[in-house]
Amino acid sequence: MESGRPAGAAAELDLAGLHPALDDPALESMNFLNEVASRYPDAVSFASGRPCEEFFDIALIHRYIDSFCDYLRNELGYSEPRLSQALFQYGRTKGIVHELVARHLAVDEGIQADPEAVVVTVGCQEAMFIVLRALRRDDRDVLLAISPTYVGLTGAARLVDLPVWPVRSGQSGVDLGDLAEQAARARAAGLRPRACYVMPDFANPSGASLSTELRQQLLDVAGQQDLLLLEDNPYGTFGDGTRLPTLKALDTSRRVVYLGSFAKTGFPGARVGYAVADQRVMAGNGTFSLLADELSKIKSMVSVNTSPVAQAVVGGKLLENGCSVIKANIRETAVYASNLRQVLDGLGRRFPAAGLSWNAPSGGFFVVVSLPFAADDELLEYSAREHGVLWTPMSHFYGAEGGTHQVRLAYSQLTPDRIEAGLDRFAALVADVRTAGSGVRPATASRA
Ligand SMILES: Cc1ncc(COP(=O)(O)O)c(C=O)c1O
């Protein structure tokens, strides 16, 4: 059939004809923030939750690979040809550092994970994607997520056409009544709430953590509602030393799929994360597999396997630290704690009077500031251009309404000087908006 277009005409696609997620604000959020940051390279950025760069050292990458190779040789008995194959060839879909991940979980988190239930992924992002892909059977399925939530999760859900229903976080980090209510509401509408996504430790973006009691209650409600809990824990080890048990450590009924990332505890460039999915998946003939094995089928069609070179680097870092990411990050954790203190003290000094408020997490990468005026993308643009400071509008982390008067400040990547300068600039922005009222925007602000 001919379309009537001349041969050789450039191919053109219509966005409206592509996957609807491509039109969704959740997928544009990260690009927008990166794009603003790239246009104002001198701005102090409280926007991105990147790990500190002070201890990056190329030599470590080589050393870690050597350590991992020694482990394959000496602990696992690999011959030299098998060793080369392990690093150069296509590899096991579920990964080659699964035993080390399981050791790390035992050492740092008190989680006893079967290495066979571990799927090593291309960052936690891939773990989220393949879990959501597996859980979404048809358009009756919905995902619950504590709101505000991580845009990476919302975006992945959009890509697999899985609606995300927000659950209120309330004062304590999760409103269990609302969780039960949302699950019931979904069921009453003929839908299947499959799981609830939650970050119990130093959540992104809120910085909030759940008490141990609440974690236990959350597991109970998930059991009553027959929901899986998707526990995402990239920041849990960056606290003041008082560790609370992860949901997975408390989980006695395989209710929790644990999502791990080495982006902050290793380094983001390695792109290594994982899922622990020990749930039994029953087949019609009475046999069962592990959810990890089903996820592995999806992964084999998404990324084939996680780069063994990247896994070797992360594996080497684990091995050199007795498989403890807490031990591996003693210096980094001290930097984050000091930055957090500096941000909280600095906010207190600059905003002593009422009008602004902020939370005071005991760890993680983020503080949330509540403002007496709206803080949206246009104000961010204005802030970058006129005051040289970047932050993230909290509205990016709410599916619909919410967070309009709040900003997330990420302090993990900044030096003390930059934090002081950034807070001064942020205070100047606040004074500017307060003086000018809403006139500051959009009259002088522009996305151009
Ligand atoms: C809540 C949350 N989950 C996961 C990740 C890390 O994902 P990845 O391992 O793909 O870098 C991040 C990083 O920003 C995050 O904030």
Tab-separated table of C-alpha atoms and ligand atoms in Angstrom:
chain	number	residue	atom	x	y	z
A	1	MET	CA	0.000	0.000	0.000
A	2	GLU	CA	1.446	3.408	-0.875
A	3	SER	CA	1.027	6.306	1.558
A	4	GLY	CA	1.434	8.989	-1.057
A	5	ARG	CA	4.657	10.308	0.526
A	6	PRO	CA	7.560	10.829	-1.850
A	7	ALA	CA	10.289	8.174	-1.693
A	8	GLY	CA	13.233	9.568	0.260
A	9	ALA	CA	11.085	11.842	2.459
A	10	ALA	CA	12.514	12.025	5.966
A	11	ALA	CA	10.767	9.753	8.413
A	12	GLU	CA	8.673	11.660	10.899
A	13	LEU	CA	6.911	10.374	13.965
A	14	ASP	CA	4.005	11.805	15.857
A	15	LEU	CA	4.430	11.904	19.640
A	16	ALA	CA	0.739	11.128	19.945
A	17	GLY	CA	1.434	7.871	18.114
A	18	LEU	CA	4.172	6.730	20.522
A	19	HIS	CA	3.860	5.214	23.988
A	20	PRO	CA	1.772	7.537	26.186
A	21	ALA	CA	4.485	7.586	28.849
A	22	LEU	CA	6.639	9.681	26.525
A	23	ASP	CA	4.203	12.499	27.002
A	24	ASP	CA	4.066	12.101	30.763
A	25	PRO	CA	5.563	14.667	33.151
A	26	ALA	CA	7.100	11.829	35.213
A	27	LEU	CA	9.439	11.005	32.344
A	28	GLU	CA	10.269	14.616	31.633
A	29	SER	CA	11.072	15.483	35.218
A	30	MET	CA	14.682	14.272	35.304
A	31	ASN	CA	15.439	15.676	31.858
A	32	PHE	CA	13.984	19.039	32.787
A	33	LEU	CA	16.039	19.242	35.975
A	34	ASN	CA	19.207	18.161	34.174
A	35	GLU	CA	18.529	20.612	31.406
A	36	VAL	CA	18.140	23.559	33.792
A	37	ALA	CA	21.315	22.468	35.597
A	38	SER	CA	23.241	22.296	32.316
A	39	ARG	CA	22.210	25.848	31.401
A	40	TYR	CA	23.409	27.235	34.728
A	41	PRO	CA	26.649	25.360	35.367
A	42	ASP	CA	27.801	27.875	37.987
A	43	ALA	CA	24.674	27.544	40.062
A	44	VAL	CA	24.972	25.761	43.388
A	45	SER	CA	22.910	22.633	42.945
A	46	PHE	CA	20.804	21.337	45.790
A	47	ALA	CA	18.895	19.542	43.033
A	48	SER	CA	20.500	16.187	42.482
A	49	GLY	CA	20.950	13.430	45.020
A	50	ARG	CA	24.332	12.355	43.735
A	51	PRO	CA	26.978	10.851	45.989
A	52	CYS	CA	29.946	12.984	47.005
A	53	GLU	CA	32.861	12.916	44.579
A	54	GLU	CA	35.668	13.565	47.033
A	55	PHE	CA	36.822	9.956	47.146
A	56	PHE	CA	36.439	9.030	43.478
A	57	ASP	CA	39.709	7.510	42.300
A	58	ILE	CA	40.219	5.762	38.957
A	59	ALA	CA	42.893	3.519	40.486
A	60	LEU	CA	40.232	2.000	42.730
A	61	ILE	CA	38.321	0.687	39.730
A	62	HIS	CA	41.343	-1.354	38.642
A	63	ARG	CA	42.021	-2.514	42.169
A	64	TYR	CA	38.457	-3.628	42.755
A	65	ILE	CA	38.458	-5.662	39.543
A	66	ASP	CA	41.690	-7.334	40.673
A	67	SER	CA	40.161	-8.135	44.057
A	68	PHE	CA	37.122	-9.653	42.409
A	69	CYS	CA	39.302	-11.765	40.098
A	70	ASP	CA	41.251	-13.002	43.126
A	71	TYR	CA	37.942	-14.020	44.692
A	72	LEU	CA	36.910	-15.948	41.576
A	73	ARG	CA	40.299	-17.679	41.488
A	74	ASN	CA	40.867	-18.339	45.151
A	75	GLU	CA	37.417	-18.623	46.678
A	76	LEU	CA	35.452	-20.042	43.772
A	77	GLY	CA	38.338	-21.933	42.154
A	78	TYR	CA	38.037	-20.436	38.680
A	79	SER	CA	40.704	-21.361	36.119
A	80	GLU	CA	42.237	-18.505	34.094
A	81	PRO	CA	40.162	-19.286	30.967
A	82	ARG	CA	36.984	-19.424	33.050
A	83	LEU	CA	37.939	-16.173	34.728
A	84	SER	CA	38.431	-14.412	31.383
A	85	GLN	CA	35.157	-15.811	30.229
A	86	ALA	CA	33.391	-14.511	33.325
A	87	LEU	CA	34.504	-10.954	32.628
A	88	PHE	CA	34.569	-10.887	28.821
A	89	GLN	CA	31.606	-13.024	27.827
A	90	TYR	CA	27.871	-12.777	28.075
A	91	GLY	CA	27.046	-14.006	31.535
A	92	ARG	CA	24.499	-15.379	33.959
A	93	THR	CA	21.293	-13.327	33.635
A	94	LYS	CA	20.796	-13.066	37.400
A	95	GLY	CA	24.370	-11.847	37.785
A	96	ILE	CA	27.725	-12.950	39.143
A	97	VAL	CA	27.905	-11.008	42.418
A	98	HIS	CA	24.750	-12.548	43.868
A	99	GLU	CA	26.647	-14.395	46.602
A	100	LEU	CA	28.394	-11.187	47.616
A	101	VAL	CA	25.114	-9.256	47.599
A	102	ALA	CA	23.634	-11.907	49.887
A	103	ARG	CA	26.669	-11.606	52.201
A	104	HIS	CA	26.318	-7.811	52.238
A	105	LEU	CA	22.631	-8.095	53.137
A	106	ALA	CA	23.474	-10.447	56.000
A	107	VAL	CA	26.330	-8.260	57.285
A	108	ASP	CA	24.711	-4.834	56.987
A	109	GLU	CA	20.984	-5.490	57.113
A	110	GLY	CA	20.432	-8.759	58.952
A	111	ILE	CA	18.648	-10.072	55.871
A	112	GLN	CA	19.150	-13.766	55.155
A	113	ALA	CA	18.759	-13.811	51.377
A	114	ASP	CA	19.041	-16.905	49.222
A	115	PRO	CA	21.605	-15.913	46.549
A	116	GLU	CA	19.319	-17.596	43.996
A	117	ALA	CA	16.621	-15.065	44.885
A	118	VAL	CA	18.932	-12.174	43.966
A	119	VAL	CA	18.741	-10.665	40.488
A	120	VAL	CA	21.604	-8.277	39.814
A	121	THR	CA	20.337	-5.435	37.637
A	122	VAL	CA	21.483	-2.402	35.694
A	123	GLY	CA	20.928	-0.061	38.605
A	124	CYS	CA	17.956	-0.219	40.889
A	125	GLN	CA	16.049	1.401	38.051
A	126	GLU	CA	16.068	-1.819	36.056
A	127	ALA	CA	15.053	-3.766	39.155
A	128	MET	CA	12.010	-1.519	39.562
A	129	PHE	CA	11.171	-1.829	35.890
A	130	ILE	CA	11.309	-5.613	35.721
A	131	VAL	CA	9.367	-6.057	38.963
A	132	LEU	CA	6.614	-3.734	37.765
A	133	ARG	CA	6.610	-5.371	34.336
A	134	ALA	CA	6.092	-8.755	35.992
A	135	LEU	CA	3.313	-7.511	38.275
A	136	ARG	CA	1.336	-5.852	35.534
A	137	ARG	CA	-0.773	-8.543	33.915
A	138	ASP	CA	-3.548	-6.393	32.459
A	139	ASP	CA	-5.362	-3.142	32.962
A	140	ARG	CA	-6.951	-4.268	36.207
A	141	ASP	CA	-3.601	-3.989	37.963
A	142	VAL	CA	-2.593	-0.958	40.006
A	143	LEU	CA	0.401	-0.086	42.139
A	144	LEU	CA	0.124	1.774	45.429
A	145	ALA	CA	2.991	4.062	46.396
A	146	ILE	CA	3.648	6.192	49.444
A	147	SER	CA	3.384	9.775	48.303
A	148	PRO	CA	5.525	11.777	47.615
A	149	THR	CA	7.468	9.184	45.699
A	150	TYR	CA	10.604	8.731	43.641
A	151	VAL	CA	10.135	9.770	40.008
A	152	GLY	CA	12.158	6.768	38.812
A	153	LEU	CA	9.429	4.522	40.201
A	154	THR	CA	6.586	6.566	38.751
A	155	GLY	CA	8.275	6.683	35.348
A	156	ALA	CA	8.927	2.934	35.304
A	157	ALA	CA	5.270	2.288	36.209
A	158	ARG	CA	4.139	4.538	33.371
A	159	LEU	CA	6.312	2.601	30.938
A	160	VAL	CA	4.560	-0.640	31.812
A	161	ASP	CA	1.112	0.987	31.856
A	162	LEU	CA	0.668	0.416	35.565
A	163	PRO	CA	-1.317	3.187	37.255
A	164	VAL	CA	0.203	4.464	40.509
A	165	TRP	CA	-2.252	5.242	43.291
A	166	PRO	CA	-0.781	7.520	45.938
A	167	VAL	CA	-1.003	6.580	49.604
A	168	ARG	CA	-0.755	9.395	52.127
A	169	SER	CA	2.427	9.545	54.147
A	170	GLY	CA	0.854	11.531	57.019
A	171	GLN	CA	3.002	12.566	59.970
A	172	SER	CA	4.638	9.193	60.490
A	173	GLY	CA	5.811	8.361	56.958
A	174	VAL	CA	2.899	6.128	55.982
A	175	ASP	CA	-0.791	6.454	56.732
A	176	LEU	CA	-1.791	2.809	57.219
A	177	GLY	CA	-5.500	3.660	57.248
A	178	ASP	CA	-5.138	5.283	53.853
A	179	LEU	CA	-3.166	2.294	52.569
A	180	ALA	CA	-5.990	-0.081	53.541
A	181	GLU	CA	-8.536	2.347	52.159
A	182	GLN	CA	-6.798	2.687	48.792
A	183	ALA	CA	-6.488	-1.090	48.500
A	184	ALA	CA	-10.188	-1.499	49.329
A	185	ARG	CA	-11.159	1.267	46.916
A	186	ALA	CA	-9.197	-0.401	44.132
A	187	ARG	CA	-10.805	-3.771	44.807
A	188	ALA	CA	-14.279	-2.204	44.938
A	189	ALA	CA	-13.575	-0.805	41.467
A	190	GLY	CA	-12.740	-4.301	40.201
A	191	LEU	CA	-8.994	-3.585	40.205
A	192	ARG	CA	-6.079	-5.533	41.660
A	193	PRO	CA	-3.747	-3.604	43.946
A	194	ARG	CA	-0.570	-5.640	43.455
A	195	ALA	CA	1.966	-4.001	45.681
A	196	CYS	CA	2.897	-0.909	47.620
A	197	TYR	CA	6.190	0.867	46.956
A	198	VAL	CA	7.851	2.227	50.068
A	199	MET	CA	11.176	3.682	51.208
A	200	PRO	CA	11.310	3.117	54.967
A	201	ASP	CA	14.736	4.753	55.416
A	202	PHE	CA	15.518	8.398	54.579
A	203	ALA	CA	13.059	8.418	51.711
A	204	ASN	CA	13.625	10.280	48.481
A	205	PRO	CA	12.303	12.981	48.401
A	206	SER	CA	10.914	13.425	51.922
A	207	GLY	CA	13.893	12.275	54.002
A	208	ALA	CA	11.369	10.535	56.277
A	209	SER	CA	11.959	7.204	58.008
A	210	LEU	CA	9.422	4.803	59.492
A	211	SER	CA	9.637	3.711	63.118
A	212	THR	CA	10.228	0.028	63.804
A	213	GLU	CA	6.692	-0.288	65.138
A	214	LEU	CA	5.267	1.213	61.970
A	215	ARG	CA	7.354	-1.132	59.826
A	216	GLN	CA	5.856	-4.081	61.654
A	217	GLN	CA	2.357	-2.651	61.274
A	218	LEU	CA	2.972	-2.019	57.589
A	219	LEU	CA	3.903	-5.675	57.134
A	220	ASP	CA	0.737	-6.673	58.979
A	221	VAL	CA	-1.485	-4.467	56.806
A	222	ALA	CA	0.253	-5.728	53.661
A	223	GLY	CA	-0.496	-9.280	54.829
A	224	GLN	CA	-4.138	-8.481	55.545
A	225	GLN	CA	-4.504	-6.774	52.169
A	226	ASP	CA	-2.437	-9.431	50.364
A	227	LEU	CA	-0.109	-6.804	48.932
A	228	LEU	CA	3.554	-7.175	48.164
A	229	LEU	CA	5.763	-4.463	49.581
A	230	LEU	CA	8.425	-3.116	47.235
A	231	GLU	CA	11.081	-1.863	49.625
A	232	ASP	CA	13.578	0.523	48.059
A	233	ASN	CA	16.579	1.247	50.232
A	234	PRO	CA	19.377	3.247	48.591
A	235	TYR	CA	20.033	5.560	51.576
A	236	GLY	CA	19.484	3.378	54.656
A	237	THR	CA	23.149	3.034	55.576
A	238	PHE	CA	23.755	6.806	55.562
A	239	GLY	CA	22.422	7.531	59.018
A	240	ASP	CA	23.771	8.454	62.416
A	241	GLY	CA	24.544	4.848	63.297
A	242	THR	CA	21.149	3.981	64.797
A	243	ARG	CA	19.893	1.423	62.319
A	244	LEU	CA	16.317	0.287	62.185
A	245	PRO	CA	15.497	-3.131	60.706
A	246	THR	CA	14.544	-3.123	57.046
A	247	LEU	CA	11.130	-4.462	56.140
A	248	LYS	CA	12.873	-7.400	54.498
A	249	ALA	CA	14.693	-8.221	57.738
A	250	LEU	CA	11.330	-8.248	59.551
A	251	ASP	CA	9.553	-10.138	56.786
A	252	THR	CA	8.690	-13.697	57.768
A	253	SER	CA	6.250	-14.373	54.938
A	254	ARG	CA	8.085	-13.376	51.751
A	255	ARG	CA	5.907	-10.317	51.458
A	256	VAL	CA	8.751	-7.927	50.646
A	257	VAL	CA	10.570	-7.568	47.351
A	258	TYR	CA	13.753	-5.752	48.321
A	259	LEU	CA	15.225	-3.306	45.814
A	260	GLY	CA	18.894	-2.471	46.264
A	261	SER	CA	21.237	-0.010	44.647
A	262	PHE	CA	25.000	0.396	44.681
A	263	ALA	CA	24.636	3.843	43.115
A	264	LYS	CA	25.196	5.621	46.414
A	265	THR	CA	27.145	2.975	48.332
A	266	GLY	CA	29.322	1.953	45.373
A	267	PHE	CA	29.133	4.550	42.654
A	268	PRO	CA	26.427	5.444	40.127
A	269	GLY	CA	28.685	4.992	37.097
A	270	ALA	CA	28.854	1.246	37.713
A	271	ARG	CA	25.078	1.013	37.232
A	272	VAL	CA	24.664	-1.968	39.518
A	273	GLY	CA	21.588	-2.659	41.604
A	274	TYR	CA	19.542	-5.725	42.434
A	275	ALA	CA	16.234	-7.164	43.525
A	276	VAL	CA	15.732	-9.826	46.164
A	277	ALA	CA	12.594	-11.651	45.032
A	278	ASP	CA	12.170	-14.848	47.048
A	279	GLN	CA	8.422	-15.160	46.472
A	280	ARG	CA	7.160	-18.482	45.141
A	281	VAL	CA	5.416	-18.302	41.787
A	282	MET	CA	3.071	-21.235	41.335
A	283	ALA	CA	2.528	-22.671	37.882
A	284	GLY	CA	-0.700	-24.346	36.765
A	285	ASN	CA	0.828	-27.824	37.000
A	286	GLY	CA	1.647	-27.484	40.691
A	287	THR	CA	5.328	-26.641	40.244
A	288	PHE	CA	6.758	-23.341	41.377
A	289	SER	CA	9.630	-21.030	40.600
A	290	LEU	CA	11.064	-18.045	42.425
A	291	LEU	CA	9.880	-14.607	41.398
A	292	ALA	CA	13.605	-13.891	40.832
A	293	ASP	CA	13.577	-16.456	38.022
A	294	GLU	CA	10.568	-14.851	36.397
A	295	LEU	CA	12.253	-11.446	36.675
A	296	SER	CA	15.320	-12.978	35.091
A	297	LYS	CA	13.253	-13.868	32.011
A	298	ILE	CA	12.247	-10.228	31.658
A	299	LYS	CA	15.790	-9.021	32.264
A	300	SER	CA	17.090	-11.352	29.583
A	301	MET	CA	14.943	-9.429	27.114
A	302	VAL	CA	15.795	-5.976	28.452
A	303	SER	CA	19.526	-5.930	29.156
A	304	VAL	CA	20.595	-9.607	28.712
A	305	ASN	CA	22.831	-9.399	31.760
A	306	THR	CA	24.355	-6.671	33.907
A	307	SER	CA	27.866	-5.825	32.702
A	308	PRO	CA	30.212	-8.316	34.395
A	309	VAL	CA	32.924	-5.659	34.410
A	310	ALA	CA	30.672	-3.340	36.394
A	311	GLN	CA	29.696	-6.188	38.713
A	312	ALA	CA	33.377	-7.009	39.217
A	313	VAL	CA	34.071	-3.447	40.354
A	314	VAL	CA	31.211	-3.504	42.847
A	315	GLY	CA	32.092	-7.055	43.895
A	316	GLY	CA	35.701	-6.027	44.529
A	317	LYS	CA	34.593	-3.091	46.649
A	318	LEU	CA	32.379	-5.386	48.698
A	319	LEU	CA	35.150	-7.954	49.117
A	320	GLU	CA	37.668	-5.350	50.278
A	321	ASN	CA	35.237	-4.263	52.981
A	322	GLY	CA	34.051	-7.597	54.337
A	323	CYS	CA	30.917	-7.162	52.206
A	324	SER	CA	29.870	-4.204	54.353
A	325	VAL	CA	28.841	-1.059	52.491
A	326	ILE	CA	28.697	0.622	55.901
A	327	LYS	CA	32.412	-0.037	56.329
A	328	ALA	CA	33.133	0.913	52.721
A	329	ASN	CA	31.467	4.294	53.208
A	330	ILE	CA	32.670	5.471	56.592
A	331	ARG	CA	34.240	8.621	55.107
A	332	GLU	CA	31.272	9.342	52.820
A	333	THR	CA	28.774	8.850	55.653
A	334	ALA	CA	30.713	11.369	57.748
A	335	VAL	CA	30.559	13.870	54.862
A	336	TYR	CA	26.793	13.417	54.518
A	337	ALA	CA	26.256	13.783	58.273
A	338	SER	CA	28.344	16.942	58.364
A	339	ASN	CA	26.569	18.372	55.303
A	340	LEU	CA	23.198	17.595	56.871
A	341	ARG	CA	24.169	19.413	60.086
A	342	GLN	CA	25.453	22.348	58.084
A	343	VAL	CA	22.246	22.604	56.050
A	344	LEU	CA	20.009	22.370	59.119
A	345	ASP	CA	22.114	24.871	61.096
A	346	GLY	CA	22.368	27.122	58.049
A	347	LEU	CA	18.608	27.126	57.504
A	348	GLY	CA	18.093	27.881	61.204
A	349	ARG	CA	20.472	30.856	61.072
A	350	ARG	CA	19.035	32.279	57.873
A	351	PHE	CA	15.362	31.763	58.647
A	352	PRO	CA	14.962	32.280	62.387
A	353	ALA	CA	11.467	33.738	62.120
A	354	ALA	CA	8.278	31.875	61.311
A	355	GLY	CA	7.243	31.453	57.705
A	356	LEU	CA	9.603	28.734	56.572
A	357	SER	CA	9.912	25.296	58.061
A	358	TRP	CA	11.848	22.168	57.260
A	359	ASN	CA	12.189	18.618	58.449
A	360	ALA	CA	15.256	17.295	60.223
A	361	PRO	CA	16.066	13.761	59.099
A	362	SER	CA	18.864	11.945	60.879
A	363	GLY	CA	20.475	10.781	57.640
A	364	GLY	CA	20.107	10.280	53.931
A	365	PHE	CA	20.612	12.911	51.247
A	366	PHE	CA	17.539	15.167	51.481
A	367	VAL	CA	15.837	17.890	53.499
A	368	VAL	CA	12.421	19.293	52.569
A	369	VAL	CA	11.743	23.001	53.072
A	370	SER	CA	8.155	24.318	53.210
A	371	LEU	CA	7.785	27.846	51.869
A	372	PRO	CA	5.127	30.529	52.214
A	373	PHE	CA	4.908	30.735	48.408
A	374	ALA	CA	4.633	28.320	45.505
A	375	ALA	CA	7.898	26.820	44.269
A	376	ASP	CA	7.384	25.502	40.758
A	377	ASP	CA	9.490	24.942	37.657
A	378	GLU	CA	9.292	28.584	36.718
A	379	LEU	CA	10.563	29.704	40.082
A	380	LEU	CA	13.347	27.158	39.776
A	381	GLU	CA	14.341	28.670	36.456
A	382	TYR	CA	14.236	32.139	38.007
A	383	SER	CA	16.228	30.919	40.994
A	384	ALA	CA	18.927	29.490	38.726
A	385	ARG	CA	19.145	32.544	36.534
A	386	GLU	CA	18.836	35.349	39.064
A	387	HIS	CA	20.269	33.759	42.184
A	388	GLY	CA	22.476	30.902	40.982
A	389	VAL	CA	20.884	28.189	43.089
A	390	LEU	CA	19.060	25.011	42.075
A	391	TRP	CA	16.669	22.830	44.055
A	392	THR	CA	13.869	20.458	43.165
A	393	PRO	CA	10.208	21.468	43.325
A	394	MET	CA	8.511	18.845	45.490
A	395	SER	CA	5.569	18.861	43.071
A	396	HIS	CA	7.709	16.622	40.825
A	397	PHE	CA	7.268	13.829	43.351
A	398	TYR	CA	3.494	13.982	43.560
A	399	GLY	CA	1.407	12.301	40.886
A	400	ALA	CA	-1.280	14.956	40.919
A	401	GLU	CA	-1.576	17.793	43.398
A	402	GLY	CA	0.849	18.214	46.221
A	403	GLY	CA	4.127	19.716	47.283
A	404	THR	CA	3.387	23.010	45.572
A	405	HIS	CA	4.970	25.055	48.375
A	406	GLN	CA	7.875	22.755	49.108
A	407	VAL	CA	11.373	22.200	47.764
A	408	ARG	CA	13.777	19.321	48.204
A	409	LEU	CA	17.335	20.247	49.065
A	410	ALA	CA	19.902	17.545	48.302
A	411	TYR	CA	23.171	18.200	50.091
A	412	SER	CA	25.124	15.003	49.413
A	413	GLN	CA	27.373	16.255	46.629
A	414	LEU	CA	28.268	19.695	47.948
A	415	THR	CA	31.366	20.942	49.732
A	416	PRO	CA	30.981	23.097	52.892
A	417	ASP	CA	31.788	26.280	50.926
A	418	ARG	CA	29.193	25.505	48.301
A	419	ILE	CA	26.583	24.727	50.955
A	420	GLU	CA	27.178	28.125	52.613
A	421	ALA	CA	27.066	29.906	49.246
A	422	GLY	CA	24.005	27.920	48.188
A	423	LEU	CA	22.097	28.708	51.381
A	424	ASP	CA	22.966	32.404	51.036
A	425	ARG	CA	21.622	32.331	47.509
A	426	PHE	CA	18.537	30.425	48.578
A	427	ALA	CA	17.919	33.017	51.322
A	428	ALA	CA	18.302	35.796	48.732
A	429	LEU	CA	15.732	34.058	46.533
A	430	VAL	CA	13.304	33.769	49.437
A	431	ALA	CA	13.779	37.459	50.325
A	432	ASP	CA	13.331	38.389	46.673
A	433	VAL	CA	10.064	36.481	46.288
A	434	ARG	CA	8.769	37.738	49.629
A	435	THR	CA	9.506	41.346	48.644
A	436	ALA	CA	8.195	41.076	45.133
A	437	GLY	CA	5.292	38.800	46.054
A	438	SER	CA	4.023	36.716	43.224
A	439	GLY	CA	5.192	39.484	40.827
A	440	VAL	CA	8.583	37.791	40.631
A	441	ARG	CA	6.935	35.171	38.510
A	442	PRO	CA	6.195	34.785	35.722
A	443	ALA	CA	6.876	38.410	34.748
A	444	THR	CA	10.647	37.954	34.825
A	445	ALA	CA	10.844	34.198	34.603
A	446	SER	CA	11.035	32.309	31.344
A	447	ARG	CA	11.730	28.745	30.213
A	448	ALA	CA	13.538	30.002	27.081
B	1	LIG	C1	14.601	6.105	45.756
B	1	LIG	C2	15.682	5.722	44.827
B	1	LIG	N1	15.731	4.473	44.359
B	1	LIG	C3	16.752	4.074	43.592
B	1	LIG	C4	17.751	4.954	43.230
B	1	LIG	C5	18.965	4.492	42.499
B	1	LIG	O1	18.725	3.941	41.345
B	1	LIG	P1	19.952	3.426	40.471
B	1	LIG	O2	20.587	2.288	41.224
B	1	LIG	O3	19.281	2.983	39.225
B	1	LIG	O4	20.884	4.561	40.243
B	1	LIG	C6	17.699	6.265	43.618
B	1	LIG	C7	18.694	7.226	43.148
B	1	LIG	O5	18.506	8.389	43.035
B	1	LIG	C8	16.653	6.659	44.470
B	1	LIG	O6	16.603	7.896	44.969
